[in-house]
């Protein structure tokens, strides 16, 4: 068995892409920009925070909108079952303040992510990243503590943890990423991913 930790990406895997969903709910088209449009994450976040300020949206309004989002169908059941078998950590580039309403709906799984600096008026002042290449750094850290990691994600920023784990899977990924990494098993359904993780445990 070994000491395993399953590391999962959050957005696109367990919950919808928060910024896209937020853009749709608020009608602010510019917030649909993702790392595909602006690969520099710091620049992208500064751009997003400026737009939120322009629209007078603080953390309270943002959490209200995110509170209306639901995890993907089947995500909670998948997580609940997985957590009976092994330790699970969700590793995300999101921010704890954004993720909270969704974590509540998922039964408060462990989430390693980043944080936001918020002033007394609820305005988001700036974003603080936990560490460089957070997903890769986290699986390497877990491995240095004697754990073996099994990872799944959907996007470019998940590849560091997927490729450096004992077993790694693409889940609900894009055709382009699947074509680029044909060696990685790719799944669309939670029961397929569950079966693959069970086999790797």
Coordinates of N, CA and C in Angstrom, one line a residue:
X1 N 0.8 -1.2 0.0 CA 0.0 0.0 0.0 C 0.9 1.3 0.0
X2 N 1.8 1.3 0.9 CA 2.7 2.6 1.0 C 1.8 3.7 1.5
X3 N 2.5 4.8 1.8 CA 1.8 6.0 2.3 C 1.4 6.9 1.1
X4 N 0.2 6.8 0.7 CA -0.2 7.6 -0.5 C -0.9 8.9 -0.1
X5 N -0.7 9.9 -0.9 CA -1.6 11.1 -0.9 C -2.0 11.3 -2.3
X6 N -3.3 11.5 -2.5 CA -3.9 11.8 -3.8 C -4.0 13.4 -3.9
X7 N -3.4 13.9 -4.9 CA -3.4 15.4 -5.1 C -4.3 15.7 -6.3
X8 N -5.3 16.5 -6.0 CA -6.2 16.9 -7.1 C -6.3 18.3 -7.4
X9 N -6.4 18.7 -8.6 CA -6.6 20.1 -9.0 C -8.1 20.4 -8.6
X10 N -8.5 21.6 -8.4 CA -9.8 22.0 -8.0 C -10.7 22.4 -9.2
X11 N -10.3 23.5 -9.8 CA -11.1 24.1 -10.9 C -11.0 23.3 -12.2
X12 N -12.2 22.9 -12.7 CA -12.2 22.1 -13.9 C -12.2 20.6 -13.6
X13 N -11.9 20.3 -12.3 CA -11.9 18.9 -11.9 C -13.0 18.6 -10.9
X14 N -13.1 19.5 -9.9 CA -14.2 19.3 -8.9 C -15.2 20.4 -9.0
X15 N -14.8 21.5 -9.4 CA -15.8 22.7 -9.4 C -15.6 23.4 -10.8
X16 N -16.5 24.2 -11.2 CA -16.3 24.9 -12.5 C -15.2 25.9 -12.3
X17 N -14.7 26.4 -13.5 CA -13.7 27.4 -13.4 C -14.3 28.7 -12.8
X18 N -13.8 29.1 -11.6 CA -14.4 30.1 -10.9 C -14.5 31.5 -11.6
X19 N -13.4 31.9 -12.3 CA -13.5 33.2 -12.9 C -14.4 33.2 -14.1
X20 N -14.5 32.1 -14.8 CA -15.4 32.1 -16.0 C -16.8 32.1 -15.5
X21 N -17.1 31.3 -14.5 CA -18.5 31.3 -13.9 C -18.8 32.6 -13.3
X22 N -17.9 33.3 -12.7 CA -18.1 34.6 -12.1 C -18.4 35.6 -13.2
X23 N -17.6 35.5 -14.3 CA -17.8 36.5 -15.4 C -19.2 36.3 -16.0
X24 N -19.6 35.0 -16.1 CA -21.0 34.8 -16.6 C -22.1 35.3 -15.7
X25 N -21.9 35.1 -14.4 CA -22.9 35.6 -13.4 C -23.0 37.1 -13.4
X26 N -21.8 37.8 -13.5 CA -21.8 39.2 -13.3 C -21.9 40.0 -14.7
X27 N -21.7 39.2 -15.8 CA -21.8 39.8 -17.1 C -20.5 40.6 -17.4
X28 N -19.4 40.5 -16.6 CA -18.2 41.2 -16.9 C -17.3 40.3 -17.8
X29 N -17.4 40.6 -19.1 CA -16.7 39.8 -20.1 C -15.2 39.7 -19.9
X30 N -14.6 40.8 -19.5 CA -13.1 40.8 -19.4 C -12.6 39.8 -18.4
X31 N -13.5 39.4 -17.5 CA -13.0 38.4 -16.5 C -13.0 37.0 -17.0
X32 N -13.3 36.8 -18.3 CA -13.2 35.5 -18.9 C -11.8 35.2 -19.3
X33 N -10.9 36.2 -19.2 CA -9.5 36.0 -19.6 C -8.9 34.9 -18.6
X34 N -8.2 34.0 -19.2 CA -7.5 33.0 -18.4 C -6.0 33.0 -18.7
X35 N -5.3 32.0 -18.1 CA -3.9 31.9 -18.3 C -3.6 31.5 -19.8
X36 N -4.6 31.1 -20.5 CA -4.4 30.8 -21.9 C -4.2 32.1 -22.7
X37 N -5.0 33.2 -22.2 CA -4.8 34.5 -22.9 C -3.6 35.3 -22.3
X38 N -3.4 35.1 -21.0 CA -2.3 35.8 -20.3 C -1.5 34.8 -19.5
X39 N -0.4 34.3 -20.1 CA 0.3 33.2 -19.4 C 0.9 33.7 -18.1
X40 N 1.2 35.0 -17.9 CA 1.8 35.5 -16.7 C 0.7 35.6 -15.6
X41 N 0.7 34.7 -14.7 CA -0.4 34.7 -13.7 C -0.5 35.9 -12.8
X42 N 0.7 36.5 -12.5 CA 0.7 37.7 -11.7 C 0.0 38.8 -12.4
X43 N 0.3 39.0 -13.7 CA -0.3 40.0 -14.5 C -1.8 39.8 -14.6
X44 N -2.1 38.5 -14.9 CA -3.6 38.2 -15.0 C -4.3 38.6 -13.7
X45 N -3.7 38.2 -12.6 CA -4.4 38.6 -11.3 C -4.5 40.1 -11.1
X46 N -3.5 40.8 -11.4 CA -3.6 42.3 -11.3 C -4.7 42.8 -12.2
X47 N -4.7 42.3 -13.4 CA -5.8 42.7 -14.3 C -7.2 42.5 -13.7
X48 N -7.3 41.2 -13.2 CA -8.6 40.9 -12.6 C -9.0 41.7 -11.4
X49 N -8.0 42.0 -10.5 CA -8.3 42.7 -9.3 C -8.6 44.2 -9.7
X50 N -8.0 44.7 -10.7 CA -8.3 46.1 -11.1 C -9.8 46.2 -11.7
X51 N -10.2 45.1 -12.4 CA -11.6 45.1 -12.9 C -12.6 45.0 -11.8
X52 N -12.3 44.2 -10.8 CA -13.2 44.1 -9.7 C -13.3 45.4 -9.0
X53 N -12.2 46.1 -8.8 CA -12.2 47.5 -8.2 C -13.1 48.4 -9.0
X54 N -12.9 48.4 -10.3 CA -13.6 49.3 -11.2 C -15.1 49.1 -11.0
X55 N -15.5 47.8 -10.8 CA -16.9 47.5 -10.7 C -17.4 47.6 -9.3
X56 N -16.5 48.0 -8.4 CA -16.9 48.1 -6.9 C -17.3 46.7 -6.3
X57 N -16.6 45.7 -6.8 CA -16.9 44.4 -6.3 C -15.8 44.0 -5.2
X58 N -16.3 43.8 -4.0 CA -15.4 43.4 -2.9 C -15.5 41.9 -2.6
X59 N -14.8 41.5 -1.6 CA -14.9 40.0 -1.3 C -16.3 39.6 -1.0
X60 N -17.1 40.4 -0.3 CA -18.4 40.0 0.1 C -19.3 39.7 -1.2
X61 N -19.2 40.6 -2.1 CA -20.0 40.4 -3.4 C -19.5 39.1 -4.1
X62 N -18.2 39.0 -4.2 CA -17.6 37.9 -4.9 C -18.0 36.6 -4.2
X63 N -17.9 36.5 -2.9 CA -18.3 35.3 -2.2 C -19.8 34.9 -2.4
X64 N -20.6 36.0 -2.5 CA -22.0 35.7 -2.7 C -22.3 35.1 -4.1
X65 N -21.6 35.6 -5.1 CA -21.7 35.0 -6.4 C -21.1 33.6 -6.4
X66 N -20.0 33.4 -5.8 CA -19.4 32.1 -5.8 C -20.3 31.1 -5.0
X67 N -20.9 31.7 -4.0 CA -21.8 30.9 -3.2 C -23.0 30.3 -4.0
X68 N -23.3 30.9 -5.1 CA -24.4 30.3 -6.0 C -23.9 29.2 -6.9
X69 N -22.5 29.0 -7.0 CA -22.0 28.0 -7.9 C -22.0 26.7 -7.1
X70 N -22.1 25.6 -7.9 CA -22.1 24.3 -7.3 C -20.9 23.5 -7.8
X71 N -20.4 22.6 -7.0 CA -19.4 21.6 -7.5 C -20.0 20.9 -8.7
X72 N -19.1 20.3 -9.5 CA -19.5 19.5 -10.6 C -20.4 18.3 -10.1
X73 N -21.4 17.9 -10.9 CA -22.2 16.8 -10.5 C -21.3 15.5 -10.2
X74 N -21.5 14.9 -9.0 CA -20.7 13.7 -8.7 C -19.4 14.0 -8.0
X75 N -19.0 15.3 -7.9 CA -17.7 15.6 -7.3 C -17.6 15.3 -5.8
X76 N -18.7 15.7 -5.1 CA -18.7 15.4 -3.7 C -18.7 13.9 -3.3
X77 N -19.5 13.2 -4.1 CA -19.6 11.7 -3.8 C -18.2 11.1 -4.1
X78 N -17.6 11.5 -5.2 CA -16.3 11.0 -5.6 C -15.2 11.3 -4.5
X79 N -15.2 12.6 -4.0 CA -14.3 12.9 -2.9 C -14.6 12.2 -1.6
X80 N -15.8 12.1 -1.3 CA -16.2 11.4 0.0 C -15.7 9.9 -0.1
X81 N -15.9 9.3 -1.2 CA -15.5 7.9 -1.3 C -13.9 7.8 -1.3
X82 N -13.3 8.7 -2.0 CA -11.8 8.7 -2.1 C -11.2 8.9 -0.7
X83 N -11.8 9.8 0.1 CA -11.3 10.1 1.4 C -11.5 8.9 2.4
X84 N -12.3 7.9 2.1 CA -12.4 6.8 3.0 C -11.2 5.8 2.7
X85 N -10.5 6.0 1.6 CA -9.5 5.1 1.2 C -8.1 5.6 1.4
X86 N -7.9 6.9 1.3 CA -6.6 7.5 1.3 C -6.7 9.0 1.7
X87 N -5.5 9.6 2.0 CA -5.5 11.0 2.2 C -5.6 11.8 0.9
X88 N -6.3 12.8 0.9 CA -6.6 13.6 -0.3 C -6.3 15.1 0.0
X89 N -5.5 15.7 -0.9 CA -5.3 17.1 -0.8 C -5.6 17.8 -2.1
X90 N -6.4 18.9 -2.1 CA -6.7 19.6 -3.3 C -5.6 20.7 -3.4
X91 N -4.9 20.8 -4.5 CA -3.9 21.8 -4.7 C -4.3 22.7 -5.8
X92 N -4.5 24.0 -5.5 CA -5.1 24.9 -6.5 C -4.4 26.2 -6.5
X93 N -4.4 26.9 -7.6 CA -3.8 28.2 -7.7 C -4.9 29.3 -7.3
X94 N -6.0 28.8 -6.8 CA -7.1 29.8 -6.4 C -6.7 30.4 -5.1
X95 N -7.7 31.1 -4.5 CA -7.5 31.8 -3.2 C -8.5 31.3 -2.2
X96 N -8.0 31.1 -1.0 CA -8.9 30.5 0.0 C -10.2 31.2 0.2
X97 N -10.2 32.6 0.0 CA -11.4 33.3 0.2 C -12.4 33.1 -0.9
X98 N -11.9 32.7 -2.1 CA -12.8 32.4 -3.2 C -13.3 31.0 -3.1
X99 N -12.5 30.1 -2.6 CA -12.8 28.7 -2.6 C -13.7 28.3 -1.5
X100 N -13.8 29.1 -0.4 CA -14.5 28.7 0.8 C -16.0 28.3 0.5
X101 N -16.8 29.1 -0.2 CA -18.2 28.6 -0.4 C -18.2 27.2 -1.1
X102 N -17.3 27.0 -2.0 CA -17.3 25.7 -2.7 C -16.8 24.6 -1.8
X103 N -15.8 24.9 -1.0 CA -15.2 23.9 -0.1 C -16.3 23.4 0.9
X104 N -17.2 24.4 1.3 CA -18.3 24.0 2.2 C -19.2 23.0 1.6
X105 N -19.5 23.2 0.3 CA -20.3 22.3 -0.4 C -19.7 20.9 -0.7
X106 N -18.3 20.9 -0.6 CA -17.6 19.6 -0.8 C -17.3 18.9 0.5
X107 N -17.8 19.5 1.6 CA -17.6 18.9 2.9 C -16.2 19.2 3.5
X108 N -15.7 20.4 3.2 CA -14.4 20.9 3.7 C -13.2 19.9 3.6
X109 N -12.9 19.5 2.3 CA -11.7 18.8 2.1 C -10.5 19.7 2.4
X110 N -9.3 19.1 2.5 CA -8.1 19.9 2.7 C -7.7 20.6 1.4
X111 N -7.5 21.9 1.5 CA -7.1 22.7 0.3 C -5.8 23.4 0.5
X112 N -4.9 23.2 -0.3 CA -3.6 24.0 -0.3 C -3.8 25.0 -1.5
X113 N -3.9 26.3 -1.2 CA -4.0 27.3 -2.2 C -3.3 28.6 -1.8
X114 N -3.7 29.7 -2.4 CA -3.1 31.0 -2.1 C -4.1 31.8 -1.3
X115 N -3.7 33.0 -1.0 CA -4.5 33.9 -0.2 C -4.6 35.3 -0.7
X116 N -5.6 36.0 -0.3 CA -5.8 37.4 -0.8 C -5.6 38.4 0.4
X117 N -5.0 39.5 0.2 CA -5.0 40.6 1.2 C -6.2 41.4 1.0
X118 N -7.0 41.6 2.1 CA -8.2 42.3 2.0 C -8.2 43.4 3.0
X119 N -8.6 44.6 2.6 CA -8.6 45.7 3.6 C -9.9 45.7 4.3
X120 N -10.1 46.7 5.3 CA -11.2 46.7 6.2 C -12.5 46.9 5.4
X121 N -12.5 47.5 4.2 CA -13.7 47.7 3.4 C -14.1 46.5 2.6
X122 N -13.3 45.4 2.7 CA -13.6 44.2 1.9 C -13.0 44.3 0.5
X123 N -12.2 45.4 0.2 CA -11.6 45.5 -1.1 C -10.4 44.5 -1.1
X124 N -10.2 43.8 -2.3 CA -9.0 43.0 -2.4 C -7.9 43.8 -2.8
X125 N -6.9 43.9 -2.0 CA -5.7 44.7 -2.2 C -4.7 44.0 -3.1
X126 N -4.4 42.8 -2.8 CA -3.4 42.1 -3.6 C -3.5 40.6 -3.4
X127 N -2.9 39.8 -4.3 CA -2.9 38.4 -4.1 C -1.5 37.9 -3.6
X128 N -1.5 36.9 -2.8 CA -0.2 36.4 -2.3 C -0.2 34.9 -2.7
X129 N 0.9 34.6 -3.4 CA 1.1 33.2 -3.9 C 1.9 32.5 -2.8
X130 N 1.5 31.2 -2.5 CA 2.1 30.5 -1.4 C 3.5 30.1 -1.7
X131 N 3.8 29.7 -3.0 CA 5.2 29.4 -3.3 C 5.2 29.3 -4.9
X132 N 6.4 29.3 -5.4 CA 6.6 29.2 -6.8 C 6.2 27.8 -7.3
X133 N 5.6 27.6 -8.5 CA 5.2 26.3 -9.0 C 4.5 25.5 -7.9
X134 N 3.4 26.0 -7.4 CA 2.9 25.5 -6.2 C 2.6 24.0 -6.2
X135 N 2.1 23.5 -7.4 CA 1.6 22.1 -7.5 C 2.9 21.2 -7.5
X136 N 3.8 21.5 -8.3 CA 5.1 20.7 -8.4 C 5.8 20.7 -7.0
X137 N 5.9 21.9 -6.4 CA 6.6 22.1 -5.2 C 5.9 21.3 -4.0
X138 N 4.6 21.3 -4.1 CA 3.9 20.6 -3.0 C 4.0 19.0 -3.1
X139 N 4.0 18.5 -4.4 CA 4.2 17.0 -4.5 C 5.6 16.7 -4.1
X140 N 6.6 17.5 -4.5 CA 8.0 17.2 -4.1 C 8.1 17.3 -2.6
X141 N 7.4 18.2 -2.0 CA 7.5 18.3 -0.5 C 6.9 17.1 0.2
X142 N 5.8 16.7 -0.3 CA 5.1 15.5 0.2 C 6.0 14.2 0.1
X143 N 6.7 14.1 -1.1 CA 7.6 13.0 -1.3 C 8.7 13.0 -0.4
X144 N 9.2 14.2 -0.1 CA 10.4 14.4 0.8 C 10.0 13.9 2.2
X145 N 8.7 13.9 2.5 CA 8.2 13.5 3.8 C 7.8 12.0 3.9
X146 N 8.2 11.3 2.8 CA 7.9 9.9 2.8 C 6.6 9.4 2.2
X147 N 5.9 10.3 1.5 CA 4.6 10.0 0.9 C 4.9 9.7 -0.6
X148 N 4.0 8.9 -1.1 CA 4.0 8.7 -2.6 C 2.7 9.5 -3.1
X149 N 2.9 10.2 -4.2 CA 1.7 11.0 -4.7 C 1.1 10.4 -5.9
X150 N -0.2 10.6 -6.0 CA -1.0 10.2 -7.2 C -1.7 11.5 -7.5
X151 N -1.6 12.0 -8.8 CA -2.2 13.3 -9.1 C -3.1 13.3 -10.3
X152 N -4.1 14.2 -10.3 CA -4.9 14.4 -11.4 C -5.3 15.8 -11.6
X153 N -5.3 16.3 -12.8 CA -5.7 17.6 -13.1 C -6.1 17.8 -14.6
X154 N -6.4 19.0 -15.0 CA -6.9 19.2 -16.3 C -6.1 20.2 -17.2
X155 N -5.1 20.9 -16.5 CA -4.6 22.0 -17.2 C -3.0 22.0 -17.2
X156 N -2.5 23.0 -17.9 CA -1.0 23.1 -18.0 C -0.3 23.2 -16.6
X157 N -0.9 23.9 -15.8 CA -0.3 24.1 -14.4 C -0.4 22.9 -13.6
X158 N -1.1 21.9 -14.0 CA -1.2 20.6 -13.2 C -0.1 19.6 -13.7
X159 N 0.5 19.9 -14.8 CA 1.4 18.9 -15.4 C 2.6 18.6 -14.5
X160 N 3.1 19.6 -13.7 CA 4.2 19.5 -12.8 C 3.9 18.4 -11.8
X161 N 2.7 18.4 -11.2 CA 2.4 17.4 -10.2 C 2.0 16.1 -10.8
X162 N 1.4 16.1 -12.0 CA 1.0 14.9 -12.7 C 2.2 14.1 -13.1
X163 N 3.2 14.7 -13.8 CA 4.3 14.1 -14.4 C 5.3 13.6 -13.3
X164 N 5.3 14.2 -12.1 CA 6.3 13.9 -11.1 C 5.7 13.0 -9.9
X165 N 4.5 12.4 -10.2 CA 3.9 11.5 -9.2 C 4.0 10.1 -9.6
X166 N 3.8 9.2 -8.6 CA 3.9 7.8 -8.9 C 2.9 7.4 -10.0
X167 N 1.7 8.0 -10.0 CA 0.7 7.8 -11.0 C 0.1 9.2 -11.3
X168 N -0.1 9.5 -12.5 CA -0.7 10.8 -12.8 C -1.7 10.7 -14.0
X169 N -2.8 11.4 -13.8 CA -3.9 11.3 -14.8 C -4.4 12.7 -15.2
X170 N -4.8 12.8 -16.5 CA -5.5 14.0 -17.0 C -7.0 13.7 -16.7
X171 N -7.7 14.7 -16.3 CA -9.1 14.6 -16.0 C -9.9 15.8 -16.6
X172 N -10.9 15.5 -17.5 CA -11.6 16.6 -18.1 C -10.7 17.6 -18.8
X173 N -9.6 17.1 -19.4 CA -8.6 18.0 -20.0 C -9.0 18.4 -21.4
X174 N -8.1 19.2 -22.0 CA -8.4 19.6 -23.4 C -7.7 18.7 -24.4
X175 N -8.3 18.7 -25.6 CA -7.7 17.8 -26.6 C -6.2 18.1 -26.9
X176 N -5.9 19.4 -26.8 CA -4.5 19.8 -27.1 C -3.6 19.2 -26.1
X177 N -3.9 19.3 -24.8 CA -3.0 18.7 -23.7 C -3.0 17.2 -23.9
X178 N -4.1 16.6 -24.2 CA -4.1 15.1 -24.3 C -3.2 14.7 -25.5
X179 N -3.2 15.5 -26.6 CA -2.4 15.2 -27.7 C -0.9 15.4 -27.4
X180 N -0.6 16.4 -26.6 CA 0.7 16.7 -26.2 C 1.4 15.7 -25.3
X181 N 0.5 15.1 -24.5 CA 1.0 14.1 -23.5 C 0.2 12.8 -23.6
X182 N 0.5 12.1 -24.8 CA -0.3 10.9 -25.1 C 0.0 9.8 -24.1
X183 N 1.2 9.9 -23.3 CA 1.5 8.9 -22.3 C 0.6 8.9 -21.1
X184 N -0.1 10.0 -20.9 CA -0.9 10.2 -19.7 C -2.3 9.6 -19.9
X185 N -2.8 8.7 -19.1 CA -4.2 8.3 -19.2 C -5.1 9.5 -19.0
X186 N -6.1 9.6 -19.8 CA -7.0 10.7 -19.7 C -8.5 10.2 -19.5
X187 N -9.1 10.8 -18.5 CA -10.5 10.3 -18.2 C -11.5 11.5 -18.2
X188 N -12.7 11.2 -18.4 CA -13.8 12.2 -18.4 C -14.8 12.0 -17.2
X189 N -14.8 10.8 -16.7 CA -15.9 10.5 -15.7 C -15.2 10.1 -14.3
X190 N -15.9 10.5 -13.2 CA -15.3 10.2 -11.9 C -15.1 8.7 -11.6
X191 N -16.0 7.9 -12.1 CA -15.8 6.5 -11.8 C -14.6 5.9 -12.5
X192 N -14.3 6.4 -13.7 CA -13.1 6.0 -14.4 C -11.8 6.4 -13.6
X193 N -11.9 7.7 -13.1 CA -10.7 8.2 -12.4 C -10.6 7.4 -11.1
X194 N -11.7 7.1 -10.4 CA -11.7 6.4 -9.2 C -11.0 5.0 -9.4
X195 N -11.4 4.3 -10.5 CA -10.8 3.0 -10.7 C -9.3 3.1 -11.0
X196 N -8.9 4.1 -11.7 CA -7.5 4.3 -11.9 C -6.7 4.6 -10.7
X197 N -7.3 5.5 -9.8 CA -6.6 5.8 -8.5 C -6.5 4.5 -7.6
X198 N -7.6 3.8 -7.6 CA -7.6 2.5 -6.8 C -6.5 1.6 -7.2
X199 N -6.3 1.5 -8.5 CA -5.3 0.6 -9.0 C -3.9 1.1 -8.6
X200 N -3.8 2.4 -8.6 CA -2.4 3.0 -8.3 C -2.1 2.9 -6.8
X201 N -3.2 2.9 -5.9 CA -2.9 2.9 -4.5 C -2.1 1.7 -4.0

